[in-house]
Short mmCIF file of C-alpha atoms in Angstrom, two decimals:
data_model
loop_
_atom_site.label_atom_id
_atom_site.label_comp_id
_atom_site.label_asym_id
_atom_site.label_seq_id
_atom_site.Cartn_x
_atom_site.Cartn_y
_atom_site.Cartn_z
CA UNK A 1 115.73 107.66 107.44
CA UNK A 2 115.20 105.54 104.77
CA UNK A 3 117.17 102.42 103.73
CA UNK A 4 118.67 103.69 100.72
CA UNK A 5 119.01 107.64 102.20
CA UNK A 6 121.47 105.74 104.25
CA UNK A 7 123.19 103.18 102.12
CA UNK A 8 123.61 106.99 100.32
CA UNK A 9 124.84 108.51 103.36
CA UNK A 10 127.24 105.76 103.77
CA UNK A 11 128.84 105.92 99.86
CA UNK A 12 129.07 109.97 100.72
CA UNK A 13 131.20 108.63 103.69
CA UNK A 14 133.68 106.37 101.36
CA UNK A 15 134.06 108.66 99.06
CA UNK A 16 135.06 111.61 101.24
CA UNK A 17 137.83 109.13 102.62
CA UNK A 18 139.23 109.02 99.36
CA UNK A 19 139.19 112.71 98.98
CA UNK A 20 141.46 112.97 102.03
CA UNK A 21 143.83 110.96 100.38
CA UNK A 22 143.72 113.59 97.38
CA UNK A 23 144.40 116.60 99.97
CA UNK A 24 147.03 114.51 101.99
CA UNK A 25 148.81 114.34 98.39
CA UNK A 26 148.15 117.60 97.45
CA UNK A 27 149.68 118.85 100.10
CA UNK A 28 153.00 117.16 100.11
CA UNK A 29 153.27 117.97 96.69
CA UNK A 30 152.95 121.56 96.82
CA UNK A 31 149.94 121.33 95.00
CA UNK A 32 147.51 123.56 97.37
CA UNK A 33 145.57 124.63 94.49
CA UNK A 34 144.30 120.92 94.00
CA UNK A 35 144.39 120.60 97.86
CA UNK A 36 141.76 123.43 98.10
CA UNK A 37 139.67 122.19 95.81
CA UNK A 38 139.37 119.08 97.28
CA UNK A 39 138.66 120.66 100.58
CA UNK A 40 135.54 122.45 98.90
CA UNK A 41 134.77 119.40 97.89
CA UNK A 42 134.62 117.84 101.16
CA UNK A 43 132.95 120.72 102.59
CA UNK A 44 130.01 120.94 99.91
CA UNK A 45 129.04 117.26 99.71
CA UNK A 46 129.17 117.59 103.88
CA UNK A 47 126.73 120.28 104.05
CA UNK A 48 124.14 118.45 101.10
CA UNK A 49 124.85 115.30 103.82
CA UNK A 50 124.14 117.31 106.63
CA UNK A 51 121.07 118.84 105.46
CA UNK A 52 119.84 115.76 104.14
CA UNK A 53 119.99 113.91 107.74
CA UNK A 54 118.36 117.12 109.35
CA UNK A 55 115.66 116.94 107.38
CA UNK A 56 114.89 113.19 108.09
CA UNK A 57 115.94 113.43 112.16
CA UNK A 58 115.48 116.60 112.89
CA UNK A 59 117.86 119.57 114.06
CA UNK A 60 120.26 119.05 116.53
CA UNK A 61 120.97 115.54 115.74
CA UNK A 62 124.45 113.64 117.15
CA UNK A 63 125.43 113.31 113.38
CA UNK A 64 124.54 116.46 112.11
CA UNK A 65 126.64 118.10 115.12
CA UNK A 66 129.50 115.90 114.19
CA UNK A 67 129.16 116.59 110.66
CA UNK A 68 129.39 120.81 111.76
CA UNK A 69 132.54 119.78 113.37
CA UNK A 70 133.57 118.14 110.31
CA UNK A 71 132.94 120.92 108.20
CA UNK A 72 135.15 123.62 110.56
CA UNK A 73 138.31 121.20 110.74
CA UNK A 74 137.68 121.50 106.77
CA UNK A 75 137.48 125.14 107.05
CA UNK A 76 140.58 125.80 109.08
CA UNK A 77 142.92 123.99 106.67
CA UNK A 78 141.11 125.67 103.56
CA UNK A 79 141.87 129.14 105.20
CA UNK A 80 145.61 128.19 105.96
CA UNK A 81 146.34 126.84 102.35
CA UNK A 82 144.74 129.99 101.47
CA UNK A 83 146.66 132.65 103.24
CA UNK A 84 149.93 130.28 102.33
CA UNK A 85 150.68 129.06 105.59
CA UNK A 86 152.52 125.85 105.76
CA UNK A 87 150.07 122.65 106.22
CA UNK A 88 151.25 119.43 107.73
CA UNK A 89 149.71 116.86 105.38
CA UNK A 90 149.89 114.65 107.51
CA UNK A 91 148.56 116.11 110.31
CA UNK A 92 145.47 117.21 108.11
CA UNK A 93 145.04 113.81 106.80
CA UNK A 94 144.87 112.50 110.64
CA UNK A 95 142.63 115.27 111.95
CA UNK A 96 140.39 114.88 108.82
CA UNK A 97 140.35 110.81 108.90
CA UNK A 98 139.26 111.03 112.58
CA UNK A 99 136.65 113.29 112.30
CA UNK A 100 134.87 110.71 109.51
CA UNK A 101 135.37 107.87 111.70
CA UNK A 102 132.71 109.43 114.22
CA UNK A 103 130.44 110.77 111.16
CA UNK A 104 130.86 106.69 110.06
CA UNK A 105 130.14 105.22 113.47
CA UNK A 106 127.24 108.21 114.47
CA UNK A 107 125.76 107.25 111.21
CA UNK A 108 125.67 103.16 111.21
CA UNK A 109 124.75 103.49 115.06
CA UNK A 110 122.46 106.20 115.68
CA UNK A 111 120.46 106.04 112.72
CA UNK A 112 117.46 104.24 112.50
CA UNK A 113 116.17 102.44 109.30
CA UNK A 114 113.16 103.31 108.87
CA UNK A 115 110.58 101.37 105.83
CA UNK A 116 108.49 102.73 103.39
CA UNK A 117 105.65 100.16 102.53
CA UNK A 118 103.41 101.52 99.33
CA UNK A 119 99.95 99.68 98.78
CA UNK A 120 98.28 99.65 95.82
CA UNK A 121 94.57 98.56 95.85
CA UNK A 122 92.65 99.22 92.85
CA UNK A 123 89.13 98.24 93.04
CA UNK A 124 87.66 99.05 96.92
CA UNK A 125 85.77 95.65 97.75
CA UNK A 126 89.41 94.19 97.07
CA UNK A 127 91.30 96.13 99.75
CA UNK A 128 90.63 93.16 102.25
CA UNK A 129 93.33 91.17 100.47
CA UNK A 130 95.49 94.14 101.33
CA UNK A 131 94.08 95.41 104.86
CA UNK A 132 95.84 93.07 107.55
CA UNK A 133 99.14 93.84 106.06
CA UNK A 134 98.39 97.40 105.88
CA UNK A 135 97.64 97.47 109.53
CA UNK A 136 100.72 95.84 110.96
CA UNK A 137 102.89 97.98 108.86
CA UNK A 138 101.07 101.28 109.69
CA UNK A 139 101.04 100.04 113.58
CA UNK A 140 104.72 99.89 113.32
CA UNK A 141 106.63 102.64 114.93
CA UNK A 142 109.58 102.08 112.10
CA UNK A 143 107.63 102.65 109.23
CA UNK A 144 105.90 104.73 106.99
CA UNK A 145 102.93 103.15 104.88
CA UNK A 146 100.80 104.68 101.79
CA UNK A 147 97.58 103.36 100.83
CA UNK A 148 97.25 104.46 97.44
CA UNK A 149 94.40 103.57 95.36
CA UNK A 150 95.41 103.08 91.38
CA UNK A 151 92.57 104.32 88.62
CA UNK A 152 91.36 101.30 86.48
CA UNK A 153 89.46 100.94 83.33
CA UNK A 154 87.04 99.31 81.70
CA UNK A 155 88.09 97.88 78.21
CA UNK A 156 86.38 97.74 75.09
CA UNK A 157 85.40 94.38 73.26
CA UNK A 158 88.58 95.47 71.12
CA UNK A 159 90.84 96.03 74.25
CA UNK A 160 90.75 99.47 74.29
CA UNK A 161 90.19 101.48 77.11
CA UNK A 162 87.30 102.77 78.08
CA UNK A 163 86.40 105.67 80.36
CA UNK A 164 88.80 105.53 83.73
CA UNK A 165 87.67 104.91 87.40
CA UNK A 166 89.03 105.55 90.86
CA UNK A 167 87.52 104.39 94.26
CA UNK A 168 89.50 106.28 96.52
CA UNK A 169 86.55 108.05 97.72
CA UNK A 170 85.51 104.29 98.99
CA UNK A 171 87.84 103.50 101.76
CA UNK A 172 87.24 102.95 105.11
CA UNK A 173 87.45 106.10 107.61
CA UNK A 174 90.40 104.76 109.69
CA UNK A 175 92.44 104.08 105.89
CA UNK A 176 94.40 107.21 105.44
CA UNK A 177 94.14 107.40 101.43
CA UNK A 178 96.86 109.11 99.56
CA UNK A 179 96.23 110.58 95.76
CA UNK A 180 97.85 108.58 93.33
CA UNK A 181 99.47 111.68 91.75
CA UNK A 182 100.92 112.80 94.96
CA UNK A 183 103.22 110.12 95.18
CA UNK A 184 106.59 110.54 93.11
CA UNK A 185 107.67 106.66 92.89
CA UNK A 186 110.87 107.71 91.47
CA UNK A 187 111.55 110.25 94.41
CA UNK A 188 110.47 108.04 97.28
CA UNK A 189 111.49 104.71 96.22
CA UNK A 190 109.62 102.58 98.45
CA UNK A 191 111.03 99.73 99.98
CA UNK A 192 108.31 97.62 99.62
CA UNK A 193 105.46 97.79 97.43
CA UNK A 194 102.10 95.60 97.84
CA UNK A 195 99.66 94.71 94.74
CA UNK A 196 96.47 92.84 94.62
CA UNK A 197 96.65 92.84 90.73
CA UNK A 198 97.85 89.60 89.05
CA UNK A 199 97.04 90.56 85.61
CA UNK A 200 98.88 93.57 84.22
CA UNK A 201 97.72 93.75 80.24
CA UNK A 202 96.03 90.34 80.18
CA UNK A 203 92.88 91.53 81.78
CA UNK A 204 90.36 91.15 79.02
CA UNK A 205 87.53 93.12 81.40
CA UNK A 206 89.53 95.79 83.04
CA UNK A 207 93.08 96.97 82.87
CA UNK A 208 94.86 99.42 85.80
CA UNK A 209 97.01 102.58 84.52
CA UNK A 210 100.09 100.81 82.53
CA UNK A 211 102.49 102.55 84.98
CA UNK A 212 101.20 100.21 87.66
CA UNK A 213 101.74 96.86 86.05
CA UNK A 214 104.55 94.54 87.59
CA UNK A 215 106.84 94.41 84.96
CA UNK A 216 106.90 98.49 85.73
CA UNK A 217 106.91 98.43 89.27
CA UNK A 218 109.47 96.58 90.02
CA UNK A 219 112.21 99.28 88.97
CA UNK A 220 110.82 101.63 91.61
CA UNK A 221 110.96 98.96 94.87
CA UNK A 222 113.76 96.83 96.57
CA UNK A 223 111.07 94.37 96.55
CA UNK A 224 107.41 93.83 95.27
CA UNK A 225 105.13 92.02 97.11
CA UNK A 226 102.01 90.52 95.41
CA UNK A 227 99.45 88.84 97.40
CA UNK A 228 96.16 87.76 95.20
CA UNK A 229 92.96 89.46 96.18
CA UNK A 230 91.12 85.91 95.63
CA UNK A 231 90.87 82.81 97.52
CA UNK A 232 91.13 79.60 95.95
CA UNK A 233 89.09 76.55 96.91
CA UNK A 234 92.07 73.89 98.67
CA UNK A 235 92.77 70.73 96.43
CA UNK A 236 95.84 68.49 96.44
CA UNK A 237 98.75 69.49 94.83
CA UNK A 238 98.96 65.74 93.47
CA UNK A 239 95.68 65.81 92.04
CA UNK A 240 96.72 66.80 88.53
CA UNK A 241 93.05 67.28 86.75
CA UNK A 242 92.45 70.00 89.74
CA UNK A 243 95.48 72.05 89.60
CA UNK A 244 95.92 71.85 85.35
CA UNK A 245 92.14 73.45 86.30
CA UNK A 246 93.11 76.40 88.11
CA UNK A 247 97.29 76.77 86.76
CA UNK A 248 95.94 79.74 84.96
CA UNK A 249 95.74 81.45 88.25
CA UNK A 250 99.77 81.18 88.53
CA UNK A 251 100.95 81.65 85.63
CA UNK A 252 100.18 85.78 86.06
CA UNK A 253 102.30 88.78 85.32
CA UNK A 254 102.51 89.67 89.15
CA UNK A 255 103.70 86.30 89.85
CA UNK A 256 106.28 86.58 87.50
CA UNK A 257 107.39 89.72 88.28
CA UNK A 258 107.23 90.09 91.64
CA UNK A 259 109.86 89.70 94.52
CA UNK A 260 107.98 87.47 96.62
CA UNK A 261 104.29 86.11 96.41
CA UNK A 262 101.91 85.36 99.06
CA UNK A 263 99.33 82.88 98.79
CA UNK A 264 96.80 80.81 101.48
CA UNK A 265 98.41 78.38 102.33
CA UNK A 266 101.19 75.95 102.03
CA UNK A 267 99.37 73.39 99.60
CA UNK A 268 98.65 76.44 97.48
CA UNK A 269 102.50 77.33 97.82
CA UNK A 270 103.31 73.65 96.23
CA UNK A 271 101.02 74.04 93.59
CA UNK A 272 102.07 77.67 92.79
CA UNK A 273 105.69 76.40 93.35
CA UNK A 274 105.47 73.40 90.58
CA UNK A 275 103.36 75.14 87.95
CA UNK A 276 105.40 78.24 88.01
CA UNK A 277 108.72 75.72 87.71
CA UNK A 278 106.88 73.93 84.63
CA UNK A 279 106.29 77.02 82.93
CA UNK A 280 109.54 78.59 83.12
CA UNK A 281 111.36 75.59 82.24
CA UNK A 282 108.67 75.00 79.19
CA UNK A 283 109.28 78.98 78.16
CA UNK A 284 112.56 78.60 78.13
CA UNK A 285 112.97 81.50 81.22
CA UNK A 286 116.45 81.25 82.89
CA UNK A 287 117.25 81.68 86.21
CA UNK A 288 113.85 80.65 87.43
CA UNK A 289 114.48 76.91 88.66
CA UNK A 290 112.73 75.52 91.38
CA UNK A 291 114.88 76.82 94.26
CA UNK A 292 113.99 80.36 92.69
CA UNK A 293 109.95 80.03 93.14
CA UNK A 294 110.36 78.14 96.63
CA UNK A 295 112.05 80.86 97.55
CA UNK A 296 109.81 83.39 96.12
CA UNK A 297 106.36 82.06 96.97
CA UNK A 298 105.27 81.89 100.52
CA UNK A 299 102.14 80.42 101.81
CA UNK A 300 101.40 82.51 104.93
CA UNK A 301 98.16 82.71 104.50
CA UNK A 302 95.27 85.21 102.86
CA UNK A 303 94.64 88.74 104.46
CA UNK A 304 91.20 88.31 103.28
CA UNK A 305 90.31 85.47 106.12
CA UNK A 306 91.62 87.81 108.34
CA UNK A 307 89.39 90.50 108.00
CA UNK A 308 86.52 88.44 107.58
CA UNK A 309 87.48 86.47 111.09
CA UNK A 310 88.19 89.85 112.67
CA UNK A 311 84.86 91.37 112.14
CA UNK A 312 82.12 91.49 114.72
CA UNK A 313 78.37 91.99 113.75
CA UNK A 314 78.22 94.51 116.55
CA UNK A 315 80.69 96.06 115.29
CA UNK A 316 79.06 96.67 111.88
CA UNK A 317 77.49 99.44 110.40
CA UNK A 318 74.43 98.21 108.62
CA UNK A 319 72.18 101.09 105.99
CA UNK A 320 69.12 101.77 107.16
CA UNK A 321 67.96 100.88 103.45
CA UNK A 322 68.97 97.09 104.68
CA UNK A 323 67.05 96.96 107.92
CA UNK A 324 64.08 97.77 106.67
CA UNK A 325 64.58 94.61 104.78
CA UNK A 326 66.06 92.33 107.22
CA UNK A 327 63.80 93.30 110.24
CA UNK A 328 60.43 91.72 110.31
CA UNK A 329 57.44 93.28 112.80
CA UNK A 330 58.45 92.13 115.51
CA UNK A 331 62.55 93.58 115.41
CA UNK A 332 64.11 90.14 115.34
CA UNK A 333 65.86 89.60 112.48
CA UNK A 334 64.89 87.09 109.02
CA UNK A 335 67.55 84.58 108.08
CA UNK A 336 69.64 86.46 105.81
CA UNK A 337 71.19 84.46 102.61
CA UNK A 338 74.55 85.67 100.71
CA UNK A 339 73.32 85.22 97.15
CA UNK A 340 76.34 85.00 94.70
CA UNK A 341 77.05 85.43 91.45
CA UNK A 342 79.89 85.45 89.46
CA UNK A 343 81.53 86.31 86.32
CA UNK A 344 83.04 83.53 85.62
CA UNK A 345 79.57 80.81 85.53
CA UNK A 346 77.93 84.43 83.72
CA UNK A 347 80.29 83.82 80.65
CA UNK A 348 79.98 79.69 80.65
CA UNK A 349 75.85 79.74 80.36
CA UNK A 350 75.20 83.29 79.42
CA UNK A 351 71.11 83.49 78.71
CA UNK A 352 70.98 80.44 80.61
CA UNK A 353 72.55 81.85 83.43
CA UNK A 354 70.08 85.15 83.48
CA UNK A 355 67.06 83.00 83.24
CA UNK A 356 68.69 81.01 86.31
CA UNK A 357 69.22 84.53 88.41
CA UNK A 358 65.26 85.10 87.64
CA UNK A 359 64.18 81.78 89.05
CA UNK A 360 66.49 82.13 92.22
CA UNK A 361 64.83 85.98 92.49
CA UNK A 362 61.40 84.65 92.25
CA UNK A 363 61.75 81.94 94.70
CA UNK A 364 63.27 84.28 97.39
CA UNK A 365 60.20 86.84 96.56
CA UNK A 366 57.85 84.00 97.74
CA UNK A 367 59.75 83.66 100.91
CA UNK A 368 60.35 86.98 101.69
CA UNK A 369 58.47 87.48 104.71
CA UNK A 370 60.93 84.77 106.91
CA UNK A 371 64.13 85.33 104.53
CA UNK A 372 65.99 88.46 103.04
CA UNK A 373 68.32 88.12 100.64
CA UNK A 374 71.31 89.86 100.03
CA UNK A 375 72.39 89.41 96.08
CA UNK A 376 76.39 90.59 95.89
CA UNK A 377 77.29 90.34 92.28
CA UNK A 378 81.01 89.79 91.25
CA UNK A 379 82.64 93.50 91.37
CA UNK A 380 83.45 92.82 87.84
CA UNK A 381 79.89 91.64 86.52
CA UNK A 382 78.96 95.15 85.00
CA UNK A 383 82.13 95.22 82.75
CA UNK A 384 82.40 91.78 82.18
CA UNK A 385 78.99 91.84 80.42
CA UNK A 386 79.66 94.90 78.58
CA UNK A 387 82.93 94.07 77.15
CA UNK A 388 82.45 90.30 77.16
CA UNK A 389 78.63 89.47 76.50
CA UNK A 390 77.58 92.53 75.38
CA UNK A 391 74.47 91.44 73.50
CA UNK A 392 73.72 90.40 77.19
CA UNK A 393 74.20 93.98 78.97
CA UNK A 394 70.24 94.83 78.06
CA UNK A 395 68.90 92.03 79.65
CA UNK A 396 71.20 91.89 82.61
CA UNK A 397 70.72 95.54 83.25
CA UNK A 398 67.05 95.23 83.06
CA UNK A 399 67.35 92.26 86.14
CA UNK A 400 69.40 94.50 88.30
CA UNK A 401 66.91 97.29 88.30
CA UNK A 402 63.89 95.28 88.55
CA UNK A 403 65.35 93.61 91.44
CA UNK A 404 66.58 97.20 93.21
CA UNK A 405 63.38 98.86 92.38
CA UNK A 406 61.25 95.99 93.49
CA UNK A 407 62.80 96.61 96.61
CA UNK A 408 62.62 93.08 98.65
CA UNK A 409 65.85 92.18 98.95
CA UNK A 410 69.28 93.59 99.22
CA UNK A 411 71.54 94.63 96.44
CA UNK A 412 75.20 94.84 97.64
CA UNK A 413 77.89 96.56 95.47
CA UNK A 414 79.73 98.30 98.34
CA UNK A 415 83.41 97.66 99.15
CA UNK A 416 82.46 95.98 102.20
CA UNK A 417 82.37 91.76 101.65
CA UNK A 418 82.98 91.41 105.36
CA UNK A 419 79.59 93.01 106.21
CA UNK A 420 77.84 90.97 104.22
CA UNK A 421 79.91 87.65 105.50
CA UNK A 422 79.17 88.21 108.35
CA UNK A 423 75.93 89.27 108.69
CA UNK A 424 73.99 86.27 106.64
CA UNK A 425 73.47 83.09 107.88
CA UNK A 426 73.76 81.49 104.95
CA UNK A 427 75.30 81.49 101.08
CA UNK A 428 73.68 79.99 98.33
CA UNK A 429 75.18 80.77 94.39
CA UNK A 430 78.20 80.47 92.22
CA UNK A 431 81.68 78.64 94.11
CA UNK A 432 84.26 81.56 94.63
CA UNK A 433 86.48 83.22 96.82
CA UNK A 434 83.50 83.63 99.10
CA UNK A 435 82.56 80.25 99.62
CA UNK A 436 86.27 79.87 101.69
CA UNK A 437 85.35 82.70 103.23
CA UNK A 438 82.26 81.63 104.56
CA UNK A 439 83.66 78.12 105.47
CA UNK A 440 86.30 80.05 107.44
CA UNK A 441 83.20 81.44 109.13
CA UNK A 442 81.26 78.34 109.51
CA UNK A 443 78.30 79.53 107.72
CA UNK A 444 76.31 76.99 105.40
CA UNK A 445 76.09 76.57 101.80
CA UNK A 446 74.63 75.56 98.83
CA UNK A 447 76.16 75.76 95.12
CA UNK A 448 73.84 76.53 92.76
CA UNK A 449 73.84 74.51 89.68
CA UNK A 450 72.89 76.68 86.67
CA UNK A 451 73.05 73.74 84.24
CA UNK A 452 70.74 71.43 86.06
CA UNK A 453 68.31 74.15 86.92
CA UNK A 454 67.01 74.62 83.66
#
């Protein structure tokens, strides 16, 4: 049984114990009518109870037998007010009173609390900021997790939204995935509910359903749990130029809105802690001083280094597509490089940056027959550019299928990053997420440097 079932369960409890103070006066004042009709009372909300707990532990349970017993103590007086025979009230009251004790005790005992842990990835290649969390609550015997994928859009230059997409269909095998219309938030009330999403309506690229932002969540959870699905390169928390750098990162709508916040680690916890106090004290948000975020922010650590660390290369199910690439004559394998690129250096140099990803594909061409590379472009890239830079969408378009058709190197848009972690032995492009990742994996890097390139 759930948390609240049996915080309801309880109430029900309370207020039948107040009832039998109702019959007990009833009684003595020759009221039966009003006596009766708080015995039908009792016996009503008893049988909803009753068939409520069967439903959740199954027939035959202790409480539901007690509750039966209950119910034909109830009965017995009913039947003798009715036929006019004389009641002892207090008797009633006694036999009544100690009958609820046991229903009390049966159901703060032999109950079990059991969670209900929603998560709600949106875009596929994100679910490893998710998965690790997922798998320790779905390994528990004590609770019941949902993975529920959310639909997203693309937005217009003008904010609108464009057509809608879902990736549910893009999940692992061992990831049971449940339809986001399935799930009746206001029915289930989960007790916790995870979210990847910092962004809610601020997104200028892409924008989940409205029903899913923070500031909505939170009235169907006891608590709301948002962990981001990026990792941030470490700095010091006193170095003041760095963090006024990346502040924009914490000062999100899931941050604000959420119960508690998970982040990588306990620097990143000081910086989120400080910025977050700044801006609520410069906002003028009450109740949010900085005993509020210390409490609220942890820094336990990213689920995304653990799935990374926790994949094996054996393991690894690599398309046949790829090795064709990768393998040379002989079998063994050609160094494989992680080429990166993200949205974020896209929008700063724009043509310059295109021109930049032609260079990089022409001097990987030319080396081709000892190195393969594997280009894994921001999950974002196609909608950035469109919304963002579209006079660039032509051009970059043009790039992605010369590159797939040309059929040399690798073009990675699965929801797999782990794979391709783990399988290069090297990364050379933008600095992102990935470049912790592959630190945490002690593979070597190079940053490319679109400005100096050209």
């Amino acid at each position: 049984m759930k948390k609240a079932q049996k915080e309801q369960a309880e109430q029900l409890v309370g207020l039948l114990d107040r009832v039998h103070d109702g019959v007990r006066m009833s009684i003595e004042a020759g009221e039966k009518d009003a006596a009766m009709n708080f015995l039908s009372q009792c016996q009503e909300s008893t049988i909803n109870l009753g068939e409520a707990i069967e439903e959740t532990e199954g027939e035959g349970f202790v409480t539901v037998t007690l509750l039966e017993g209950y119910c034909e103590t109830v009965y017995q007086f009913y039947e003798k007010l009715r036929q006019g025979e004389k009641v002892n009230a207090g008797k009633a009251y006694k036999n009544l009173h100690r009958s609820l004790i046991q229903i009390k005790n049966s159901i703060k005992n032999d109950i079990k609390v059991r969670t209900e842990a929603v998560f709600l990835p949106y875009k596929a290649s994100m679910w490893d900021s998710l998965e690790s969390v997922w798998k320790a609550a779905e390994e528990d015997p004590d609770c019941d997790a949902y993975v529920i994928p959310i639909p997203y859009y693309d937005r217009n230059p003008d904010g609108s939204f464009k057509e809608e997409h879902y990736e549910g269909d893009q999940y692992p095998d061992y990831v049971p995935v449940t339809w986001y219309g399935d799930y009746d938030f206001e029915q289930h009330r989960p007790d916790l509910v995870f979210i990847h999403n910092p962004y809610d309506e601020c997104n200028y690229v892409t924008s989940v359903h409205p029903f899913f932002y923070a500031k909505n969540l939170k009235q169907y959870t006891d608590k709301l749990v948002y962990i981001p699905y990026f990792i941030l390169g470490e700095i010091d928390p006193d170095n003041t130029a760095a963090v006024k750098g990346m502040e924009h990162f914490c000062t999100t709508p899931a941050v604000i809105h959420a119960d508690k916040v998970i982040v990588q680690s306990e620097d990143m916890r000081t910086i989120y802690v400080n910025v977050m106090t700044e801006f609520a004290k410069e906002n003028g948000i009450e109740g949010m001083n900085r005993k509020y975020w210390e409490e609220k922010i942890l820094g336990l650590g990213s689920p995304k280094v653990d799935k990374v660390l926790n994949t094996r290369r054996e393991e690894l199910v690599i398309p046949e597509e790829w090795l064709r690439i990768i393998k040379k004559p002989d079998g063994s394998w050609k160094k494989i490089i992680f080429y990166n690129t993200t949205v974020t250096a896209l929008l700063k140099h724009g043509e310059q940056y295109l021109e930049n990803m032609r260079d990089v594909f022409r001097m990987f061409y030319e080396s081709r027959e000892d190195v393969a590379l594997l280009w894994r472009p921001h999950p974002l890239m196609e909608a950035t550019v469109k919304s963002m830079r579209a006079e660039l969408w032509g051009e970059y378009e043009e790039i992605v299928r010369g590159y797939k058709n040309a059929g040399w190197g690798i073009y990675d848009d699965s929801a797999e990053l782990e794979r391709a972690v783990e399988i290069c032995d090297g990364y050379y492009g933008d600095y992102s997420s990935v470049v912790s990742l592959c630190q945490e994996s002690g593979k070597p890097m190079l940053l490319q440097d679109v400005g100096a390139t050209n």
